[in-house]
Short mmCIF file of C-alpha atoms in Angstrom, two decimals:
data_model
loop_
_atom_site.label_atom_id
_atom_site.label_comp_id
_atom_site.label_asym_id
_atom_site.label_seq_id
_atom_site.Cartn_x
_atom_site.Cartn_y
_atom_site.Cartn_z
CA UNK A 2 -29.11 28.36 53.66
CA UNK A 3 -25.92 30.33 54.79
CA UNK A 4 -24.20 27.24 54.83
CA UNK A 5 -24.71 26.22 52.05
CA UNK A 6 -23.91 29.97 50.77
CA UNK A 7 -20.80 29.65 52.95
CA UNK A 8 -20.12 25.62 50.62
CA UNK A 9 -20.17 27.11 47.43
CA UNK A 10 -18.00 30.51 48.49
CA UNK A 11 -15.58 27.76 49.47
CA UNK A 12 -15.27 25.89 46.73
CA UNK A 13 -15.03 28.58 44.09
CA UNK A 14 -11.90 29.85 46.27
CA UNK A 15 -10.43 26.52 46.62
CA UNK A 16 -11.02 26.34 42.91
CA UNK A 17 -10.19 29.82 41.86
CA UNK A 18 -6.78 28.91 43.77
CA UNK A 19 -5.76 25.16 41.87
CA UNK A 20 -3.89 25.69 38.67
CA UNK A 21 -5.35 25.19 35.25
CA UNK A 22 -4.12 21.73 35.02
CA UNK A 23 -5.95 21.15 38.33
CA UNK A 24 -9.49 23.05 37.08
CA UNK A 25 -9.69 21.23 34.13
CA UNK A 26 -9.55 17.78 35.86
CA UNK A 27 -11.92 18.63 38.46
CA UNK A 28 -14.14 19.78 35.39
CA UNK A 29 -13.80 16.41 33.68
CA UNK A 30 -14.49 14.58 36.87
CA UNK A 31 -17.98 16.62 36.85
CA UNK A 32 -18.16 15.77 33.54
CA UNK A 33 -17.70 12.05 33.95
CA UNK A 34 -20.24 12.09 36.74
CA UNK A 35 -22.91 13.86 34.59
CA UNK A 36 -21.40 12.54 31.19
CA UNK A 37 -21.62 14.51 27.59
CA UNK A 38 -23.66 13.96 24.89
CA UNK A 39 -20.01 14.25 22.73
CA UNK A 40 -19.85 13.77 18.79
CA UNK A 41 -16.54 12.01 17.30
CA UNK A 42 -16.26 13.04 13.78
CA UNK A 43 -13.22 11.13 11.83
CA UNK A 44 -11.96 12.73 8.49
CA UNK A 45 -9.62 11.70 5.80
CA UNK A 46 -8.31 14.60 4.47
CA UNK A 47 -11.35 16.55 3.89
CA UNK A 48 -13.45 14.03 3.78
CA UNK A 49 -15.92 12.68 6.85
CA UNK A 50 -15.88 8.97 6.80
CA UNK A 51 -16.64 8.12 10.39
CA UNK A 52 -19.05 9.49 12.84
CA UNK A 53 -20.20 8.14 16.32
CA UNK A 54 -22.53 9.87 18.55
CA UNK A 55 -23.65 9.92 22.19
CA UNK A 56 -20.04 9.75 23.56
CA UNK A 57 -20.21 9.96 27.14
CA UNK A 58 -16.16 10.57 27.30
CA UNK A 59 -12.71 10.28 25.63
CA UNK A 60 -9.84 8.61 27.89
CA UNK A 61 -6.89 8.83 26.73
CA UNK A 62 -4.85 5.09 27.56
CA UNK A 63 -2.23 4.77 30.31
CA UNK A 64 0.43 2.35 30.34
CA UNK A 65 0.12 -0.70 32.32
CA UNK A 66 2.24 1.36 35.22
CA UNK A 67 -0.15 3.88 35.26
CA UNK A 68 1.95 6.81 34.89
CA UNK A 69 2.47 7.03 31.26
CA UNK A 70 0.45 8.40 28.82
CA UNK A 71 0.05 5.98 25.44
CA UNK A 72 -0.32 8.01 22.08
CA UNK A 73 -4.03 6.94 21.98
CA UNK A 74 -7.55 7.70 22.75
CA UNK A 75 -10.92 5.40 23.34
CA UNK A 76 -14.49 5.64 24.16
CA UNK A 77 -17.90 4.21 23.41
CA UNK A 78 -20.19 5.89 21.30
CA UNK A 79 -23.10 5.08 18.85
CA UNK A 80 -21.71 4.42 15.20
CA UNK A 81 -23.66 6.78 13.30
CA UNK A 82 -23.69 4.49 10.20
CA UNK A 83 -25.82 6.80 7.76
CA UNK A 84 -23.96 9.93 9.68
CA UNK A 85 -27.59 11.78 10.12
CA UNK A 86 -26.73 12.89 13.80
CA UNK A 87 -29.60 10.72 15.34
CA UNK A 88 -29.40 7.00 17.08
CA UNK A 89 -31.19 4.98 14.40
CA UNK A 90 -32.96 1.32 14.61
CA UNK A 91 -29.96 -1.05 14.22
CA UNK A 92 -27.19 1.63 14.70
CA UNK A 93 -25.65 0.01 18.05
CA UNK A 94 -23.11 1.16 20.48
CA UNK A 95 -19.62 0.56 19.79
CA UNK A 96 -15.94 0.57 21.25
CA UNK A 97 -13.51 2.90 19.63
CA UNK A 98 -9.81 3.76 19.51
CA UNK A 99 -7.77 6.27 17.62
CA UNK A 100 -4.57 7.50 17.47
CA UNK A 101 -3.57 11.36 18.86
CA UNK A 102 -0.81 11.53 16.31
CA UNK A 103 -2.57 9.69 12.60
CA UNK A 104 -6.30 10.72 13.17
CA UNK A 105 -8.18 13.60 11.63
CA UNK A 106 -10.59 14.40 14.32
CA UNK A 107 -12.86 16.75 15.52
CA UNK A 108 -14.79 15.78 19.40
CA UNK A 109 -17.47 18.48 20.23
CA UNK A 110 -20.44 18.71 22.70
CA UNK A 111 -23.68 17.66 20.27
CA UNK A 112 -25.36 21.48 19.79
#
């Protein structure tokens, strides 16, 4: 028990002492291990026209180097077709890509 008290007093000082940068990617590498249950909402103007659901996570592409950051983001989610917020019979999971600079989007956590 006390070492495991001793573990976890550890890591939150290791953590409390990495930069925000730093947090935030240890936080997505939780986050990739235990995945999201994300929603990708796509608008046109003020319109929704896409939806997918049960995202486990966004990437955002890297250039064939692997040090450059491309202008674009991907995932696999669940096309909500009849955007209703629920997997339905026939809806199937889908590859996705969209632009960080042309795309009206909103990504949340499904509530």
């Amino acid at each position: 028990m006390r070492i495991q008290i001793f573990t976890a007093v550890l890591a939150l000082m290791l953590i409390g002492g990495c930069t925000q940068e730093q947090q935030n990617k240890i936080s997505r590498v939780v986050q990739n291990y235990t995945g999201t249950d994300g929603v990708l909402e796509i608008y046109a103007g003020d319109k929704l026209v896409k939806r997918f659901i049960k995202i486990d996570k966004i990437s955002t592409a890297i250039s064939t180097n692997g040090d450059t950051p491309r202008p674009y983001r991907f995932g696999y989610g669940i096309l909500d077709s009849n955007m209703n917020m629920q997997a339905d019979a026939g809806e199937k999971k889908v590859y996705f890509e969209f632009s960080d600079y042309a795309t009206n989007y909103i990504f949340y956590g499904h509530p």
